């Protein structure tokens, strides 16, 4: 349209091109009308077009906010569900996304850039992935693909570049599958951290990454070894790492590690929300702490029954799965000051366990005012040709 417009402008004079170019930023329709109007004064081609375009050029395109979807696993029946998040944060309808091929799906994560759903399945002893796609408000997946094999895996995370991280509770290790291996279909995982050389690692559970640090919960001896800890995702030698975290300890392998909280012996799900971390324990509690470890952990809520997975919506809400209450709860987060707050039931889902967020891109659409003027635009074109 812009090329047509500039060509038309050159026929009507340089002034016409400049005037139309001012209009095509908000409205490309001007270029369609230009050829039908005789030039008047080297700029706008006719009185009718002048009046019409003066109105139309003031109409901006509308912007539709990204649609957000909450994904959740049901560990009991081996299914994954999804639902669109409403404006008030609730998820009125949860629909089946994956209904076969899984045994005991627990932690899940979404690689937003590559539209991949990652599932930690302790029954399959695998991390598997599915390609995600949207058709309107309907989400679907493609075939199941193995990402990591032969692991006692219950929790999984992905960083911004696509590297997949997961914990192995029995072997007491944290593993990483590089994005290159994921794209190649290579299921070889590298040892990232091992309890044999890292005292702050003890039967690791939930896991998260901010591309620089990896965070995890411990399901054993949390009061002594740390309920939540973090370490560099790419371990470096002590001589270099001492300049990165001044308050961190150094394990026997030379990697920087920091204990972030000691609130309970056993913890499950973990999620990051900007500079805060939120995590669940075996009781009824949701906790929060500063991701840099510079403040004490705070009890956010003790209202749940069996809280498990945790997910942040990328803006202002944190979701918690409660498998005994058969639901998903939501509360405001992150907070400038960590304080206790009330949780609201956002969705009903049997045996809700792992949680993840998927966001569809926002888009520009013509506003209602523009659509209302469209018939007048056609009328102006016909009338102008008559003159």
Short mmCIF file of C-alpha atoms in Angstrom, two decimals:
data_model
loop_
_atom_site.label_atom_id
_atom_site.label_comp_id
_atom_site.label_asym_id
_atom_site.label_seq_id
_atom_site.Cartn_x
_atom_site.Cartn_y
_atom_site.Cartn_z
CA UNK A 1 0.00 0.00 0.00
CA UNK A 2 2.78 2.38 0.85
CA UNK A 3 4.51 1.74 -2.48
CA UNK A 4 1.25 2.39 -4.35
CA UNK A 5 0.79 5.56 -2.40
CA UNK A 6 4.26 6.91 -3.11
CA UNK A 7 3.81 6.18 -6.82
CA UNK A 8 0.48 7.95 -6.77
CA UNK A 9 2.03 10.87 -4.92
CA UNK A 10 4.68 11.29 -7.58
CA UNK A 11 1.94 11.65 -10.21
CA UNK A 12 0.04 14.22 -8.16
CA UNK A 13 3.12 16.17 -7.06
CA UNK A 14 5.56 15.93 -4.17
CA UNK A 15 3.14 17.63 -1.81
CA UNK A 16 0.64 14.82 -2.28
CA UNK A 17 3.21 12.21 -1.34
CA UNK A 18 4.12 14.02 1.85
CA UNK A 19 0.48 14.54 2.87
CA UNK A 20 -0.46 10.93 2.28
CA UNK A 21 2.63 9.63 4.05
CA UNK A 22 1.54 11.53 7.14
CA UNK A 23 -1.70 9.61 7.02
CA UNK A 24 -0.52 6.08 6.29
CA UNK A 25 1.07 5.66 9.69
CA UNK A 26 -2.34 5.27 11.34
CA UNK A 27 -4.27 4.39 8.20
CA UNK A 28 -3.14 2.58 5.05
CA UNK A 29 -6.52 3.05 3.38
CA UNK A 30 -5.48 6.46 2.05
CA UNK A 31 -3.20 4.82 -0.49
CA UNK A 32 -6.13 2.90 -2.00
CA UNK A 33 -8.12 6.10 -2.57
CA UNK A 34 -5.41 8.31 -3.98
CA UNK A 35 -5.57 7.24 -7.64
CA UNK A 36 -9.26 8.03 -7.93
CA UNK A 37 -9.02 11.71 -7.02
CA UNK A 38 -7.98 14.64 -9.24
CA UNK A 39 -5.18 16.70 -7.71
CA UNK A 40 -6.18 19.96 -6.05
CA UNK A 41 -3.34 22.24 -5.00
CA UNK A 42 -0.77 19.46 -5.32
CA UNK A 43 -1.78 17.89 -2.01
CA UNK A 44 -5.08 16.29 -1.03
CA UNK A 45 -6.79 15.34 -4.29
CA UNK A 46 -10.39 16.43 -3.68
CA UNK A 47 -12.69 18.09 -1.20
CA UNK A 48 -14.46 14.83 -0.54
CA UNK A 49 -11.20 13.04 0.12
CA UNK A 50 -10.01 15.90 2.29
CA UNK A 51 -13.00 15.66 4.58
CA UNK A 52 -12.91 11.89 4.69
CA UNK A 53 -9.20 11.52 5.28
CA UNK A 54 -9.21 14.23 7.95
CA UNK A 55 -11.55 11.99 9.92
CA UNK A 56 -9.87 8.71 9.05
CA UNK A 57 -6.32 9.84 9.72
CA UNK A 58 -7.26 10.67 13.30
CA UNK A 59 -8.32 7.07 13.91
CA UNK A 60 -5.56 4.94 15.44
CA UNK A 61 -5.46 1.20 15.22
CA UNK A 62 -6.61 -0.69 18.29
CA UNK A 63 -4.23 -2.93 20.25
CA UNK A 64 -5.29 -6.28 21.65
CA UNK A 65 -3.36 -7.30 24.76
CA UNK A 66 -1.55 -10.67 24.68
CA UNK A 67 -3.80 -13.56 25.64
CA UNK A 68 -2.46 -15.57 28.54
CA UNK A 69 -3.11 -19.24 29.16
CA UNK A 70 -2.54 -21.19 32.34
CA UNK A 71 -1.35 -24.78 31.86
CA UNK A 72 -1.60 -27.38 34.63
CA UNK A 73 -0.77 -31.05 35.10
CA UNK A 74 -2.94 -33.68 36.73
CA UNK A 75 -0.48 -36.20 38.11
CA UNK A 76 -3.19 -38.70 38.98
CA UNK A 77 -4.75 -39.30 35.56
CA UNK A 78 -1.78 -38.34 33.37
CA UNK A 79 -3.26 -35.31 31.63
CA UNK A 80 -2.35 -31.69 30.95
CA UNK A 81 -5.00 -28.96 30.96
CA UNK A 82 -5.12 -25.36 29.80
CA UNK A 83 -7.40 -22.37 30.23
CA UNK A 84 -7.42 -18.75 29.16
CA UNK A 85 -6.84 -16.27 31.96
CA UNK A 86 -9.58 -13.66 32.27
CA UNK A 87 -9.06 -9.98 33.05
CA UNK A 88 -9.58 -10.56 36.78
CA UNK A 89 -7.01 -13.38 36.90
CA UNK A 90 -9.48 -16.26 37.10
CA UNK A 91 -9.50 -19.21 34.70
CA UNK A 92 -13.18 -20.08 34.20
CA UNK A 93 -12.69 -23.09 31.93
CA UNK A 94 -9.90 -25.65 32.03
CA UNK A 95 -9.76 -27.87 28.93
CA UNK A 96 -7.78 -31.01 28.17
CA UNK A 97 -4.60 -30.35 26.20
CA UNK A 98 -2.78 -33.71 26.48
CA UNK A 99 -4.85 -36.78 27.34
CA UNK A 100 -2.60 -39.69 26.42
CA UNK A 101 1.07 -40.64 26.31
CA UNK A 102 1.86 -39.52 29.87
CA UNK A 103 1.86 -41.54 33.10
CA UNK A 104 2.58 -39.26 36.05
CA UNK A 105 3.20 -35.70 34.84
CA UNK A 106 4.27 -33.38 37.61
CA UNK A 107 6.32 -30.24 37.00
CA UNK A 108 5.79 -28.43 33.70
CA UNK A 109 7.39 -25.43 31.98
CA UNK A 110 6.92 -23.46 28.77
CA UNK A 111 9.66 -22.33 26.39
CA UNK A 112 7.86 -19.21 25.20
CA UNK A 113 10.27 -18.38 22.37
CA UNK A 114 9.99 -21.81 20.76
CA UNK A 115 6.37 -22.50 21.83
CA UNK A 116 7.33 -25.73 23.59
CA UNK A 117 5.61 -27.37 26.55
CA UNK A 118 8.04 -29.31 28.75
CA UNK A 119 6.74 -32.03 31.07
CA UNK A 120 8.57 -33.86 33.86
CA UNK A 121 6.99 -37.32 34.05
CA UNK A 122 8.20 -39.52 36.92
CA UNK A 123 6.26 -42.49 35.54
CA UNK A 124 7.98 -42.34 32.15
CA UNK A 125 11.23 -41.31 33.85
CA UNK A 126 11.59 -38.66 31.17
CA UNK A 127 11.36 -35.01 30.35
CA UNK A 128 9.25 -34.73 27.21
CA UNK A 129 8.19 -31.81 25.05
CA UNK A 130 5.22 -30.86 22.86
CA UNK A 131 4.97 -28.07 20.31
CA UNK A 132 2.21 -25.62 21.22
CA UNK A 133 -0.07 -23.90 18.72
CA UNK A 134 -3.15 -21.70 18.91
CA UNK A 135 -6.13 -21.48 16.59
CA UNK A 136 -8.22 -18.64 17.95
CA UNK A 137 -8.61 -19.51 21.63
CA UNK A 138 -8.08 -23.24 21.10
CA UNK A 139 -4.70 -24.65 22.03
CA UNK A 140 -3.28 -27.88 20.67
CA UNK A 141 -0.02 -29.85 20.78
CA UNK A 142 1.95 -31.87 18.27
CA UNK A 143 3.68 -35.20 18.90
CA UNK A 144 5.57 -36.04 22.07
CA UNK A 145 9.37 -35.74 21.89
CA UNK A 146 11.90 -36.94 24.47
CA UNK A 147 14.18 -34.27 25.91
CA UNK A 148 15.89 -36.31 28.66
CA UNK A 149 15.70 -40.05 29.39
CA UNK A 150 16.18 -42.31 32.40
CA UNK A 151 15.80 -39.77 35.20
CA UNK A 152 13.86 -39.66 38.44
CA UNK A 153 12.42 -36.34 37.31
CA UNK A 154 9.56 -34.45 38.94
CA UNK A 155 10.33 -30.81 38.21
CA UNK A 156 11.56 -29.01 35.10
CA UNK A 157 12.44 -25.45 34.06
CA UNK A 158 13.68 -23.66 30.94
CA UNK A 159 15.79 -20.54 30.67
CA UNK A 160 15.43 -17.70 28.18
CA UNK A 161 17.76 -19.27 25.63
CA UNK A 162 16.00 -22.64 25.66
CA UNK A 163 18.29 -24.68 27.92
CA UNK A 164 16.23 -27.21 29.88
CA UNK A 165 17.00 -27.82 33.56
CA UNK A 166 15.58 -30.54 35.78
CA UNK A 167 16.16 -32.10 39.19
CA UNK A 168 16.72 -35.78 39.92
CA UNK A 169 15.63 -36.48 43.50
CA UNK A 170 17.08 -39.99 43.83
CA UNK A 171 20.47 -39.21 42.33
CA UNK A 172 20.43 -35.84 44.11
CA UNK A 173 21.55 -33.91 41.06
CA UNK A 174 20.57 -30.99 38.88
CA UNK A 175 20.86 -31.63 35.14
CA UNK A 176 20.86 -29.45 32.06
CA UNK A 177 20.03 -30.24 28.43
CA UNK A 178 21.41 -27.53 26.15
CA UNK A 179 19.14 -25.82 23.66
CA UNK A 180 21.32 -27.25 20.88
CA UNK A 181 20.65 -30.78 22.12
CA UNK A 182 16.93 -30.03 22.47
CA UNK A 183 16.72 -28.84 18.85
CA UNK A 184 18.78 -31.79 17.61
CA UNK A 185 16.74 -34.35 19.54
CA UNK A 186 19.80 -35.34 21.57
CA UNK A 187 18.61 -36.47 25.04
CA UNK A 188 22.05 -36.33 26.64
CA UNK A 189 21.93 -34.28 29.86
CA UNK A 190 24.93 -32.71 31.58
CA UNK A 191 25.48 -32.75 35.35
CA UNK A 192 25.14 -29.20 36.61
CA UNK A 193 25.25 -29.77 40.38
CA UNK A 194 25.68 -32.87 42.53
CA UNK A 195 24.95 -33.31 46.25
CA UNK A 196 28.28 -35.18 46.50
CA UNK A 197 30.11 -31.88 46.08
CA UNK A 198 27.42 -29.35 47.00
CA UNK A 199 26.23 -29.43 50.60
CA UNK A 200 23.26 -27.13 49.87
CA UNK A 201 21.74 -29.73 47.54
CA UNK A 202 19.58 -32.40 49.22
CA UNK A 203 16.93 -34.35 47.26
CA UNK A 204 16.18 -31.34 45.03
CA UNK A 205 12.60 -30.53 44.05
CA UNK A 206 11.23 -27.46 42.27
CA UNK A 207 13.60 -25.58 39.96
CA UNK A 208 13.74 -22.22 38.17
CA UNK A 209 16.23 -20.13 36.21
CA UNK A 210 16.74 -16.44 35.44
CA UNK A 211 19.46 -17.17 32.83
CA UNK A 212 22.20 -16.30 35.32
CA UNK A 213 21.31 -18.33 38.41
CA UNK A 214 19.55 -21.64 38.90
CA UNK A 215 17.24 -21.85 41.93
CA UNK A 216 15.96 -25.02 43.59
CA UNK A 217 14.06 -26.30 46.60
CA UNK A 218 15.25 -29.17 48.79
CA UNK A 219 12.96 -32.01 49.81
CA UNK A 220 15.25 -33.19 52.61
CA UNK A 221 17.11 -31.45 55.45
CA UNK A 222 15.96 -28.01 54.38
CA UNK A 223 16.30 -26.52 57.86
CA UNK A 224 20.01 -27.31 57.91
CA UNK A 225 21.03 -27.35 54.24
CA UNK A 226 18.58 -24.73 53.04
CA UNK A 227 14.96 -24.89 51.97
CA UNK A 228 15.76 -22.84 48.85
CA UNK A 229 19.19 -22.22 47.36
CA UNK A 230 20.68 -20.75 44.22
CA UNK A 231 23.94 -21.12 42.31
CA UNK A 232 25.42 -19.90 39.06
CA UNK A 233 23.86 -21.66 36.11
CA UNK A 234 27.29 -21.75 34.47
CA UNK A 235 29.68 -22.68 37.33
CA UNK A 236 32.99 -20.84 37.32
CA UNK A 237 36.22 -21.07 39.27
CA UNK A 238 36.35 -19.45 42.72
CA UNK A 239 38.88 -16.80 41.61
CA UNK A 240 36.38 -15.45 39.08
CA UNK A 241 33.12 -16.07 40.94
CA UNK A 242 34.18 -14.10 44.02
CA UNK A 243 33.48 -10.93 42.06
CA UNK A 244 29.91 -11.96 41.30
CA UNK A 245 28.25 -12.73 44.64
CA UNK A 246 30.05 -11.29 47.59
CA UNK A 247 27.72 -12.92 50.13
CA UNK A 248 27.81 -16.41 48.63
CA UNK A 249 29.57 -19.45 49.96
CA UNK A 250 31.88 -21.62 47.89
CA UNK A 251 31.32 -25.36 47.68
CA UNK A 252 34.09 -27.93 47.34
CA UNK A 253 33.76 -27.90 43.57
CA UNK A 254 34.47 -24.17 43.36
CA UNK A 255 30.93 -23.05 42.40
CA UNK A 256 29.16 -20.17 44.05
CA UNK A 257 26.05 -21.18 46.02
CA UNK A 258 23.77 -19.20 48.28
CA UNK A 259 21.14 -20.39 50.77
CA UNK A 260 18.06 -18.19 50.37
CA UNK A 261 15.80 -19.57 53.13
CA UNK A 262 15.53 -22.12 55.92
CA UNK A 263 11.82 -22.36 56.68
CA UNK A 264 10.97 -26.05 56.35
CA UNK A 265 12.69 -29.40 55.87
CA UNK A 266 10.77 -30.29 52.72
CA UNK A 267 9.64 -28.00 49.91
CA UNK A 268 8.01 -28.57 46.52
CA UNK A 269 7.23 -26.03 43.81
CA UNK A 270 9.23 -22.88 43.09
CA UNK A 271 8.73 -19.90 40.79
CA UNK A 272 10.49 -16.62 40.13
CA UNK A 273 8.66 -13.29 39.89
CA UNK A 274 11.16 -10.55 39.08
CA UNK A 275 13.35 -10.18 42.18
CA UNK A 276 11.22 -12.46 44.38
CA UNK A 277 10.92 -16.22 44.72
CA UNK A 278 7.77 -18.05 45.83
CA UNK A 279 7.70 -21.66 46.99
CA UNK A 280 5.46 -24.23 48.67
CA UNK A 281 6.01 -26.72 51.48
CA UNK A 282 4.46 -29.98 52.69
CA UNK A 283 1.97 -28.28 54.96
CA UNK A 284 -0.47 -25.55 53.90
CA UNK A 285 2.04 -22.83 53.26
CA UNK A 286 3.24 -20.54 50.51
CA UNK A 287 6.48 -18.70 51.24
CA UNK A 288 8.37 -15.86 49.57
CA UNK A 289 11.90 -14.49 49.78
CA UNK A 290 14.16 -12.09 47.94
CA UNK A 291 15.90 -13.80 45.04
CA UNK A 292 19.22 -12.30 46.11
CA UNK A 293 18.92 -13.64 49.65
CA UNK A 294 19.08 -10.22 51.26
CA UNK A 295 15.91 -10.59 53.33
CA UNK A 296 14.24 -13.20 55.52
CA UNK A 297 11.58 -15.48 54.04
CA UNK A 298 7.98 -14.42 54.66
CA UNK A 299 4.90 -16.62 55.07
CA UNK A 300 2.51 -15.47 52.33
CA UNK A 301 -0.36 -17.83 53.15
CA UNK A 302 -1.24 -20.85 55.30
CA UNK A 303 -4.68 -21.30 53.72
CA UNK A 304 -3.93 -24.20 51.38
CA UNK A 305 -4.14 -27.97 51.85
CA UNK A 306 -1.41 -29.54 49.69
CA UNK A 307 0.25 -26.78 47.66
CA UNK A 308 2.52 -27.89 44.85
CA UNK A 309 3.40 -26.05 41.62
CA UNK A 310 3.85 -22.31 41.26
CA UNK A 311 3.79 -19.97 38.25
CA UNK A 312 4.00 -16.21 37.66
CA UNK A 313 1.98 -14.56 34.89
CA UNK A 314 4.79 -12.17 33.96
CA UNK A 315 2.97 -9.16 35.36
CA UNK A 316 1.17 -9.06 38.69
CA UNK A 317 -0.23 -12.47 39.62
CA UNK A 318 1.20 -15.67 41.09
CA UNK A 319 -0.67 -18.99 40.76
CA UNK A 320 -0.41 -21.96 43.14
CA UNK A 321 -1.69 -25.49 42.49
CA UNK A 322 -3.32 -27.36 45.37
CA UNK A 323 -3.73 -31.07 44.62
CA UNK A 324 -5.86 -31.90 47.68
CA UNK A 325 -8.18 -28.90 47.28
CA UNK A 326 -8.50 -29.79 43.55
CA UNK A 327 -7.92 -26.24 42.50
CA UNK A 328 -5.57 -23.45 41.52
CA UNK A 329 -5.23 -20.30 43.62
CA UNK A 330 -3.98 -16.82 42.79
CA UNK A 331 -2.63 -13.83 44.68
CA UNK A 332 -0.91 -10.53 43.78
CA UNK A 333 2.79 -10.81 43.13
CA UNK A 334 5.53 -9.87 43.09
CA UNK A 335 5.19 -7.36 45.93
CA UNK A 336 7.46 -4.46 46.77
CA UNK A 337 7.25 -5.52 50.41
CA UNK A 338 6.63 -9.19 51.13
CA UNK A 339 3.58 -9.58 53.39
CA UNK A 340 0.90 -12.18 54.07
CA UNK A 341 -2.06 -11.97 51.71
CA UNK A 342 -5.32 -13.73 50.92
CA UNK A 343 -5.51 -16.25 48.10
CA UNK A 344 -8.42 -16.48 45.67
CA UNK A 345 -9.53 -19.66 43.93
CA UNK A 346 -8.83 -19.11 40.23
CA UNK A 347 -9.73 -22.49 38.73
CA UNK A 348 -11.09 -25.93 39.56
CA UNK A 349 -8.85 -28.83 38.59
CA UNK A 350 -8.62 -32.30 40.11
CA UNK A 351 -5.20 -33.16 41.55
CA UNK A 352 -3.62 -29.94 40.23
CA UNK A 353 0.16 -30.25 40.43
CA UNK A 354 2.49 -28.44 38.00
CA UNK A 355 1.78 -24.99 36.54
CA UNK A 356 3.12 -22.93 33.65
CA UNK A 357 2.10 -19.84 31.63
CA UNK A 358 1.86 -19.44 27.88
CA UNK A 359 1.35 -16.01 26.32
CA UNK A 360 0.04 -15.39 22.79
CA UNK A 361 1.43 -12.26 21.12
CA UNK A 362 -0.54 -9.03 21.20
CA UNK A 363 -1.75 -7.68 17.87
CA UNK A 364 -2.96 -4.54 16.12
CA UNK A 365 -6.53 -4.49 14.81
CA UNK A 366 -8.62 -1.78 13.14
CA UNK A 367 -10.70 0.12 15.67
CA UNK A 368 -14.49 0.16 15.56
CA UNK A 369 -14.38 3.74 14.36
CA UNK A 370 -12.23 2.76 11.40
CA UNK A 371 -14.60 -0.04 10.43
CA UNK A 372 -17.50 2.37 10.65
CA UNK A 373 -15.81 4.76 8.19
CA UNK A 374 -14.97 2.03 5.65
CA UNK A 375 -18.27 2.35 3.70
CA UNK A 376 -17.76 6.13 3.46
CA UNK A 377 -14.30 5.55 2.06
CA UNK A 378 -15.73 3.50 -0.77
CA UNK A 379 -18.41 6.14 -1.40
CA UNK A 380 -15.77 8.88 -1.54
CA UNK A 381 -13.78 6.95 -4.13
CA UNK A 382 -16.80 6.56 -6.42
CA UNK A 383 -17.88 10.19 -5.97
CA UNK A 384 -14.39 11.50 -6.65
CA UNK A 385 -14.19 9.63 -9.94
CA UNK A 386 -17.49 11.28 -10.99
CA UNK A 387 -15.84 14.68 -10.62
#
